[in-house]
Amino acid sequence: RRDYGAKPRTDRTTAMVEVVEIQGEGEDQARELLEQIRADLARAQPLIALLGRIGQKLRDGQPTGDEVQALQALGDDLEVFGWLARRLSSPLETVKFFEEVEKTPSPEDLAASCIMRQLASIHSVRHGGREAGGVYQLHWFDTSFFGPLVKEAMEAEIGTLIGPLEHNSLYSIARVMAHQQSDRKPFDEVKRKIKFTLIRIRENESFER
């Protein structure tokens, strides 16, 4: 425990930021997608209202069947409405959707995330980006792969739209969804590692003597 207390910069978790990213082949396309995201969000009030009601009912422990049916019946005014309806036709995706509703900062944030994920599933040229819906958890060591997006996202507030950012002749736009700051791991989590480190140091000292 003394060793743990004397080394506050060791045994820390890694800082992480979660984003939805769309990578395109040209800067003009990236700017057009940014405008589409803003336009879709401005027209997404029916979705935002339903997400708000679902979130409130989940917090109150009430059934959400009527709201889910209403989501599935939003029609095709926006492509994200159809994307959500397809998700909600799968029991597994429905469970994931409820988890997203419960942890989102606001209905507006979740609506923007859904809009970007739907667009990423169609437009992103990053390998695996369409299958992932553009969702990534970025760490500082990912800079070689994601380029300036990592630094911009780490320093941006939740909900910020970023880009276009150029990396390897491709252009990314992204929205910051969550932050996890670097923090000290609890003593109980690392004491076994510290113990073996101290034993190894003591054994080396004995060997030298």
XYZ file of N, CA and C in Angstrom:
627
model
N 0.829 -1.207 0.000
C 0.000 0.000 0.000
C 0.869 1.264 0.000
N 2.018 1.217 0.702
C 2.934 2.358 0.685
C 3.471 2.594 -0.729
N 3.792 1.512 -1.425
C 4.290 1.627 -2.801
C 3.224 2.252 -3.699
N 1.971 1.821 -3.542
C 0.847 2.355 -4.315
C 0.689 3.849 -4.053
N 0.776 4.247 -2.775
C 0.613 5.645 -2.427
C 1.753 6.522 -2.892
N 2.937 5.924 -3.028
C 4.119 6.709 -3.406
C 4.236 6.914 -4.918
N 3.399 6.231 -5.712
C 3.513 6.315 -7.170
C 2.147 6.627 -7.789
N 1.637 7.827 -7.575
C 0.272 8.146 -8.030
C 0.104 8.162 -9.545
N 1.195 8.237 -10.292
C 1.080 8.287 -11.751
C 1.093 6.908 -12.407
N 1.270 5.863 -11.602
C 1.275 4.508 -12.154
C -0.106 3.882 -12.036
N -0.292 2.762 -12.761
C -1.530 1.979 -12.678
C -2.764 2.829 -12.942
N -2.743 3.554 -14.040
C -3.858 4.422 -14.398
C -4.639 3.821 -15.565
N -5.924 4.115 -15.608
C -6.730 3.733 -16.764
C -6.377 4.640 -17.942
N -6.728 4.207 -19.135
C -6.423 4.961 -20.339
C -7.568 5.915 -20.676
N -7.231 7.164 -20.995
C -8.258 8.111 -21.432
C -8.894 7.605 -22.727
N -10.202 7.793 -22.843
C -10.927 7.285 -23.999
C -12.024 8.263 -24.388
N -12.289 8.367 -25.683
C -13.419 9.141 -26.165
C -14.182 8.283 -27.170
N -15.506 8.271 -27.050
C -16.337 7.506 -27.980
C -16.936 8.464 -29.005
N -16.828 8.099 -30.269
C -17.319 8.954 -31.342
C -18.135 8.129 -32.332
N -18.951 8.840 -33.102
C -19.504 8.292 -34.342
C -18.787 9.013 -35.471
N -18.095 8.263 -36.312
C -17.292 8.855 -37.381
C -17.777 8.389 -38.749
N -17.758 9.312 -39.697
C -17.996 8.976 -41.098
C -16.764 9.417 -41.871
N -16.119 8.481 -42.530
C -14.936 8.798 -43.322
C -15.305 8.761 -44.804
N -14.992 9.850 -45.503
C -15.305 9.943 -46.920
C -14.066 10.169 -47.759
N -14.242 10.100 -49.061
C -13.107 10.209 -49.984
C -12.770 11.646 -50.338
N -13.679 12.593 -50.077
C -13.405 13.972 -50.444
C -13.915 14.949 -49.408
N -13.299 16.124 -49.360
C -13.703 17.131 -48.385
C -15.102 17.656 -48.687
N -15.433 17.812 -49.965
C -16.768 18.315 -50.325
C -17.858 17.363 -49.848
N -17.622 16.063 -50.028
C -18.607 15.086 -49.562
C -18.768 15.170 -48.045
N -17.665 15.329 -47.327
C -17.726 15.425 -45.869
C -18.540 16.642 -45.443
N -18.345 17.778 -46.126
C -19.103 18.982 -45.777
C -20.591 18.809 -46.101
N -20.885 18.133 -47.189
C -22.284 17.876 -47.529
C -22.955 17.001 -46.468
N -22.221 15.999 -45.970
C -22.774 15.141 -44.927
C -23.003 15.920 -43.637
N -22.100 16.842 -43.313
C -22.307 17.686 -42.130
C -23.595 18.483 -42.255
N -23.827 19.054 -43.435
C -25.057 19.825 -43.652
C -26.279 18.928 -43.572
N -26.159 17.699 -44.099
C -27.298 16.780 -44.032
C -27.607 16.394 -42.584
N -26.567 16.179 -41.787
C -26.768 15.840 -40.373
C -27.522 16.951 -39.672
N -27.092 18.192 -39.893
C -27.761 19.328 -39.241
C -29.210 19.461 -39.723
N -29.423 19.255 -41.034
C -30.781 19.365 -41.580
C -31.680 18.253 -41.051
N -31.149 17.021 -41.001
C -31.944 15.892 -40.489
C -32.295 16.100 -39.023
N -31.348 16.610 -38.246
C -31.614 16.818 -36.820
C -32.690 17.892 -36.629
N -32.690 18.900 -37.494
C -33.704 19.951 -37.398
C -35.104 19.410 -37.696
N -35.176 18.322 -38.471
C -36.468 17.730 -38.831
C -36.817 16.517 -37.970
N -36.001 16.237 -36.962
C -36.161 14.992 -36.197
C -36.946 15.185 -34.906
N -37.731 16.246 -34.807
C -38.451 16.509 -33.560
C -39.389 15.369 -33.156
N -40.110 14.740 -34.097
C -40.946 13.594 -33.677
C -40.128 12.483 -33.029
N -38.938 12.216 -33.565
C -38.065 11.200 -32.992
C -37.570 11.629 -31.612
N -37.152 12.885 -31.490
C -36.641 13.384 -30.212
C -37.719 13.299 -29.129
N -38.953 13.658 -29.493
C -40.044 13.612 -28.522
C -40.297 12.177 -28.043
N -40.291 11.232 -28.984
C -40.518 9.831 -28.603
C -39.370 9.300 -27.744
N -38.141 9.660 -28.093
C -36.994 9.222 -27.287
C -37.092 9.774 -25.877
N -37.552 11.019 -25.756
C -37.721 11.608 -24.430
C -38.758 10.867 -23.609
N -39.867 10.482 -24.244
C -40.920 9.765 -23.518
C -40.462 8.365 -23.121
N -39.727 7.694 -24.023
C -39.206 6.362 -23.705
C -38.244 6.444 -22.526
N -37.349 7.430 -22.555
C -36.406 7.588 -21.454
C -37.099 7.817 -20.135
N -38.132 8.656 -20.132
C -38.867 8.945 -18.893
C -39.578 7.702 -18.380
N -40.180 6.935 -19.292
C -40.880 5.719 -18.867
C -39.913 4.669 -18.341
N -38.735 4.567 -18.955
C -37.743 3.626 -18.440
C -37.306 4.016 -17.029
N -37.139 5.311 -16.794
C -36.762 5.771 -15.454
C -37.878 5.525 -14.440
N -39.129 5.598 -14.906
C -40.272 5.399 -14.011
C -40.682 3.934 -13.894
N -40.012 3.059 -14.657
C -40.362 1.644 -14.623
C -41.663 1.313 -15.301
N -42.070 2.110 -16.282
C -43.331 1.898 -16.987
C -43.086 1.239 -18.341
N -44.080 0.546 -18.896
C -43.932 -0.094 -20.211
C -43.788 0.948 -21.327
N -43.055 0.576 -22.360
C -42.759 1.515 -23.452
C -43.277 1.016 -24.800
N -44.183 0.034 -24.762
C -44.650 -0.573 -26.015
C -45.267 0.418 -26.976
N -46.084 1.339 -26.468
C -46.752 2.301 -27.346
C -45.731 3.196 -28.047
N -44.716 3.636 -27.308
C -43.707 4.516 -27.902
C -42.861 3.778 -28.930
N -42.544 2.516 -28.656
C -41.766 1.731 -29.621
C -42.563 1.554 -30.913
N -43.846 1.263 -30.777
C -44.689 1.137 -31.977
C -44.747 2.456 -32.734
N -44.808 3.557 -32.004
C -44.835 4.866 -32.655
C -43.527 5.134 -33.393
N -42.406 4.709 -32.818
C -41.116 4.853 -33.502
C -41.111 4.055 -34.807
N -41.626 2.836 -34.743
C -41.639 1.980 -35.934
C -42.573 2.519 -37.013
N -43.512 3.389 -36.621
C -44.504 3.907 -37.565
C -44.186 5.323 -38.041
N -42.975 5.805 -37.767
C -42.633 7.173 -38.164
C -42.596 7.366 -39.674
N -42.455 6.291 -40.400
C -42.460 6.404 -41.862
C -41.069 6.594 -42.421
N -41.006 7.186 -43.612
C -39.724 7.324 -44.303
C -39.404 8.779 -44.638
N -39.943 9.721 -43.843
C -39.610 11.129 -44.069
C -38.107 11.361 -43.945
N -37.494 10.681 -42.988
C -36.043 10.696 -42.828
C -35.540 9.265 -42.866
N -34.360 9.077 -43.446
C -33.811 7.723 -43.555
C -33.566 7.112 -42.184
N -33.269 7.947 -41.191
C -33.003 7.413 -39.860
C -34.253 6.769 -39.262
N -35.444 7.205 -39.647
C -36.663 6.587 -39.135
C -36.736 5.118 -39.565
N -36.474 4.855 -40.843
C -36.481 3.479 -41.336
C -35.375 2.647 -40.701
N -34.210 3.278 -40.503
C -33.077 2.581 -39.880
C -33.442 2.131 -38.472
N -34.102 3.022 -37.706
C -34.523 2.668 -36.353
C -35.606 1.586 -36.362
N -36.536 1.680 -37.303
C -37.596 0.672 -37.383
C -37.012 -0.709 -37.642
N -35.988 -0.776 -38.499
C -35.343 -2.068 -38.763
C -34.627 -2.581 -37.516
N -33.989 -1.693 -36.785
C -33.321 -2.113 -35.546
C -34.330 -2.687 -34.563
N -35.456 -2.022 -34.425
C -36.437 -2.423 -33.432
C -37.205 -3.684 -33.828
N -36.986 -4.170 -35.033
C -37.585 -5.448 -35.428
C -36.778 -6.632 -34.905
N -35.591 -6.360 -34.357
C -34.727 -7.396 -33.795
C -34.748 -7.300 -32.278
N -35.063 -8.388 -31.570
C -35.076 -8.340 -30.093
C -33.731 -7.908 -29.505
N -32.620 -8.405 -30.077
C -31.306 -8.043 -29.548
C -31.027 -6.553 -29.747
N -31.336 -6.041 -30.936
C -31.119 -4.623 -31.202
C -32.041 -3.746 -30.353
N -33.230 -4.259 -30.046
C -34.152 -3.510 -29.187
C -33.562 -3.348 -27.791
N -32.956 -4.411 -27.260
C -32.307 -4.336 -25.946
C -31.178 -3.312 -25.973
N -30.361 -3.351 -27.039
C -29.270 -2.385 -27.171
C -29.816 -0.958 -27.257
N -30.916 -0.806 -27.965
C -31.516 0.514 -28.108
C -31.953 1.060 -26.755
N -32.598 0.227 -25.945
C -33.018 0.677 -24.612
C -31.809 1.069 -23.765
N -30.716 0.333 -23.883
C -29.499 0.683 -23.140
C -28.986 2.057 -23.580
N -29.048 2.326 -24.880
C -28.618 3.624 -25.398
C -29.505 4.744 -24.852
N -30.804 4.492 -24.808
C -31.735 5.508 -24.292
C -31.424 5.816 -22.830
N -31.147 4.758 -22.048
C -30.913 4.953 -20.610
C -29.637 5.725 -20.313
N -28.596 5.558 -21.143
C -27.310 6.181 -20.819
C -27.062 7.487 -21.576
N -27.948 7.851 -22.508
C -27.706 9.056 -23.295
C -27.918 10.316 -22.454
N -27.119 11.355 -22.671
C -27.304 12.603 -21.916
C -28.650 13.274 -22.180
N -29.164 13.145 -23.419
C -30.433 13.791 -23.760
C -31.009 13.138 -25.006
N -32.333 13.271 -25.234
C -32.933 12.727 -26.460
C -32.310 13.326 -27.719
N -31.937 14.608 -27.665
C -31.317 15.251 -28.833
C -29.986 14.588 -29.165
N -29.200 14.253 -28.125
C -27.919 13.587 -28.346
C -28.118 12.237 -29.013
N -29.090 11.464 -28.526
C -29.311 10.139 -29.100
C -29.831 10.243 -30.533
N -30.701 11.205 -30.802
C -31.196 11.384 -32.163
C -30.047 11.719 -33.111
N -29.144 12.608 -32.686
C -27.994 12.960 -33.527
C -27.094 11.756 -33.736
N -26.894 10.954 -32.692
C -26.084 9.746 -32.815
C -26.706 8.776 -33.816
N -28.027 8.584 -33.737
C -28.713 7.670 -34.665
C -28.587 8.156 -36.104
N -28.746 9.464 -36.309
C -28.627 10.027 -37.655
C -27.245 9.753 -38.223
N -26.208 9.971 -37.408
C -24.846 9.753 -37.896
C -24.551 8.277 -38.112
N -25.033 7.427 -37.226
C -24.791 5.992 -37.398
C -25.459 5.470 -38.660
N -26.656 5.982 -38.924
C -27.343 5.553 -40.144
C -26.573 6.000 -41.380
N -26.057 7.223 -41.373
C -25.281 7.717 -42.512
C -23.948 6.985 -42.634
N -23.315 6.669 -41.499
C -22.054 5.931 -41.525
C -22.244 4.548 -42.131
N -23.382 3.927 -41.859
C -23.636 2.579 -42.377
C -23.778 2.565 -43.897
N -23.935 3.737 -44.491
C -24.068 3.839 -45.954
C -22.829 4.440 -46.590
N -22.277 5.479 -45.975
C -21.275 6.310 -46.646
C -19.833 6.095 -46.201
N -19.607 5.560 -45.007
C -18.232 5.512 -44.504
C -17.374 4.562 -45.343
N -16.178 5.027 -45.692
C -15.256 4.195 -46.470
C -14.185 3.567 -45.580
N -14.194 3.875 -44.285
C -13.226 3.233 -43.387
C -13.518 1.747 -43.303
N -12.459 0.943 -43.308
C -12.630 -0.509 -43.248
C -13.389 -0.897 -41.976
N -14.524 -1.549 -42.139
C -15.355 -1.952 -41.014
C -16.274 -0.865 -40.494
N -16.169 0.348 -41.056
C -16.951 1.465 -40.555
C -18.445 1.304 -40.757
N -18.844 0.745 -41.887
C -20.281 0.589 -42.144
C -20.887 -0.441 -41.199
N -20.164 -1.536 -40.991
C -20.674 -2.583 -40.098
C -20.771 -2.077 -38.654
N -19.826 -1.213 -38.258
C -19.827 -0.681 -36.885
C -20.745 0.514 -36.730
N -21.346 0.972 -37.811
C -22.158 2.180 -37.733
C -21.336 3.398 -37.369
N -20.028 3.325 -37.647
C -19.148 4.458 -37.388
C -18.791 4.675 -35.931
N -19.176 3.762 -35.039
C -18.932 3.952 -33.602
C -17.545 3.415 -33.242
N -16.723 4.283 -32.631
C -15.371 3.888 -32.223
C -15.066 4.450 -30.842
N -14.271 3.702 -30.095
C -13.692 4.179 -28.845
C -12.225 4.479 -29.114
N -11.864 5.746 -29.042
C -10.527 6.191 -29.415
C -9.669 6.443 -28.184
N -8.405 6.009 -28.278
C -7.401 6.269 -27.254
C -6.240 7.004 -27.920
N -5.378 7.590 -27.094
C -4.261 8.337 -27.671
C -3.401 7.466 -28.578
N -3.290 6.188 -28.260
C -2.445 5.318 -29.089
C -3.083 4.977 -30.435
N -4.318 5.435 -30.677
C -4.966 5.215 -31.971
C -4.654 6.316 -32.979
N -3.809 7.281 -32.600
C -3.559 8.432 -33.471
C -2.987 8.024 -34.820
N -2.130 7.019 -34.862
C -1.536 6.611 -36.142
C -2.598 6.105 -37.114
N -3.694 5.571 -36.594
C -4.741 5.019 -37.447
C -5.824 6.043 -37.762
N -6.189 6.874 -36.778
C -7.279 7.832 -36.952
C -6.794 9.257 -37.173
N -5.487 9.491 -37.049
C -4.936 10.808 -37.336
C -5.408 11.884 -36.368
N -5.616 13.104 -36.869
C -5.963 14.239 -35.997
C -7.322 14.116 -35.324
N -8.139 13.153 -35.753
C -9.448 12.971 -35.121
C -9.306 12.676 -33.630
N -8.272 11.919 -33.244
C -8.113 11.545 -31.837
C -7.933 12.791 -30.975
N -6.998 13.658 -31.346
C -6.729 14.866 -30.554
C -7.956 15.773 -30.516
N -8.582 15.982 -31.668
C -9.754 16.861 -31.719
C -10.873 16.323 -30.839
N -11.113 15.013 -30.896
C -12.197 14.423 -30.120
C -11.883 14.429 -28.625
N -10.625 14.167 -28.269
C -10.238 14.167 -26.858
C -10.462 15.535 -26.223
N -10.272 16.586 -26.998
C -10.353 17.943 -26.455
C -11.732 18.581 -26.615
N -12.650 17.897 -27.311
C -13.975 18.467 -27.586
C -14.981 18.039 -26.529
N -16.032 18.819 -26.382
C -17.106 18.485 -25.454
C -18.043 17.462 -26.087
N -18.764 16.740 -25.228
C -19.756 15.777 -25.709
C -20.797 16.512 -26.551
N -21.129 15.927 -27.696
C -22.109 16.527 -28.592
C -21.509 17.361 -29.708
N -20.194 17.617 -29.653
C -19.550 18.454 -30.662
C -19.413 17.713 -31.988
N -19.740 18.414 -33.069
C -19.474 17.898 -34.416
C -18.085 18.348 -34.846
N -17.278 17.415 -35.332
C -15.881 17.673 -35.670
C -15.661 17.405 -37.152
N -14.815 18.236 -37.761
C -14.392 17.961 -39.128
C -14.911 18.976 -40.125
N -14.534 18.721 -41.388
C -13.756 17.591 -41.897
C -12.283 17.648 -41.489
N -11.720 16.472 -41.195
C -10.315 16.325 -40.846
C -9.662 15.375 -41.840
N -8.549 15.812 -42.407
C -7.868 15.002 -43.423
C -6.837 14.077 -42.788
N -6.808 12.825 -43.235
C -5.788 11.863 -42.812
C -5.626 10.817 -43.903
N -4.410 10.710 -44.410
C -4.117 9.763 -45.497
C -5.028 9.987 -46.712
N -5.247 11.279 -47.030
C -6.027 11.689 -48.207
C -7.515 11.344 -48.107
N -7.998 10.998 -46.915
C -9.415 10.772 -46.681
C -9.886 11.778 -45.630
N -11.196 12.014 -45.597
C -11.735 13.080 -44.747
C -12.779 12.517 -43.785
N -12.623 12.875 -42.517
C -13.516 12.382 -41.473
C -14.335 13.511 -40.863
N -15.591 13.184 -40.568
C -16.404 14.012 -39.680
C -16.836 13.101 -38.540
N -17.065 13.671 -37.372
C -17.399 12.834 -36.223
C -18.205 13.638 -35.211
N -18.878 12.917 -34.354
C -19.609 13.527 -33.232
C -19.158 12.853 -31.956
N -18.805 13.641 -30.953
C -18.337 13.104 -29.679
C -19.536 12.619 -28.868
N -19.495 11.357 -28.449
C -20.615 10.762 -27.714
C -20.340 10.634 -26.225
N -19.085 10.351 -25.851
C -18.772 10.139 -24.433
C -17.283 10.324 -24.204
N -16.934 10.676 -22.980
C -15.543 10.818 -22.551
C -15.293 9.912 -21.350
N -14.084 9.383 -21.277
C -13.626 8.693 -20.072
C -12.220 9.189 -19.768
N -12.079 9.919 -18.678
C -10.782 10.481 -18.335
C -9.880 9.421 -17.716
N -8.574 9.637 -17.854
C -7.611 8.754 -17.203
C -7.736 8.893 -15.689
N -7.723 7.759 -14.986
C -7.889 7.793 -13.539
C -7.049 6.687 -12.906
N -6.802 6.805 -11.626
C -6.024 5.801 -10.902
C -6.873 4.562 -10.673
N -6.311 3.382 -10.965
C -7.018 2.146 -10.675
C -7.086 1.938 -9.160
N -8.165 1.357 -8.648
C -8.276 1.117 -7.205
C -7.174 0.195 -6.704
N -6.780 0.388 -5.439
C -5.704 -0.411 -4.858
C -6.011 -1.902 -4.939
N -7.247 -2.294 -4.602
C -7.582 -3.718 -4.607
C -7.429 -4.346 -5.983
N -7.555 -3.516 -7.032
C -7.445 -4.029 -8.397
C -5.995 -4.278 -8.803
N -5.057 -3.557 -8.200
C -3.660 -3.642 -8.652
C -2.718 -4.198 -7.590
N -3.221 -4.510 -6.389
C -2.293 -4.902 -5.320
C -1.562 -6.213 -5.637
N -2.216 -7.125 -6.346
C -1.548 -8.388 -6.702
C -0.354 -8.111 -7.625
N -0.547 -7.215 -8.599
C 0.546 -6.845 -9.500
C 1.684 -6.178 -8.720
N 1.329 -5.261 -7.808
C 2.351 -4.572 -7.014
C 3.128 -5.581 -6.171
N 2.417 -6.537 -5.592
C 3.068 -7.545 -4.753
C 4.144 -8.290 -5.530
N 3.810 -8.757 -6.722
C 4.776 -9.528 -7.492
C 5.930 -8.653 -7.995
N 5.632 -7.377 -8.257
C 6.704 -6.461 -8.640
C 7.700 -6.287 -7.490
N 7.183 -6.102 -6.279
C 8.054 -5.932 -5.115
C 8.840 -7.206 -4.817
N 8.195 -8.354 -4.992
C 8.913 -9.625 -4.796
C 10.056 -9.755 -5.791
N 9.792 -9.391 -7.046
C 10.833 -9.490 -8.078
C 11.995 -8.549 -7.762
N 11.682 -7.332 -7.286
C 12.739 -6.388 -6.909
C 13.576 -6.970 -5.767
N 12.906 -7.539 -4.764
C 13.620 -8.100 -3.619
C 14.490 -9.293 -4.050
N 13.964 -10.116 -4.938
C 14.739 -11.268 -5.422
C 15.977 -10.791 -6.186
N 15.811 -9.746 -7.012
C 16.963 -9.210 -7.769
C 18.021 -8.646 -6.817
N 17.560 -7.961 -5.774
C 18.504 -7.426 -4.814
C 19.262 -8.556 -4.098
N 18.545 -9.625 -3.734
C 19.192 -10.761 -3.087
C 20.203 -11.421 -4.015
N 19.811 -11.542 -5.290
C 20.714 -12.148 -6.261
C 21.993 -11.315 -6.408
N 21.841 -9.988 -6.475
C 23.016 -9.135 -6.595
C 23.927 -9.271 -5.374
N 23.329 -9.350 -4.162
C 24.153 -9.516 -2.971
C 24.893 -10.857 -2.995
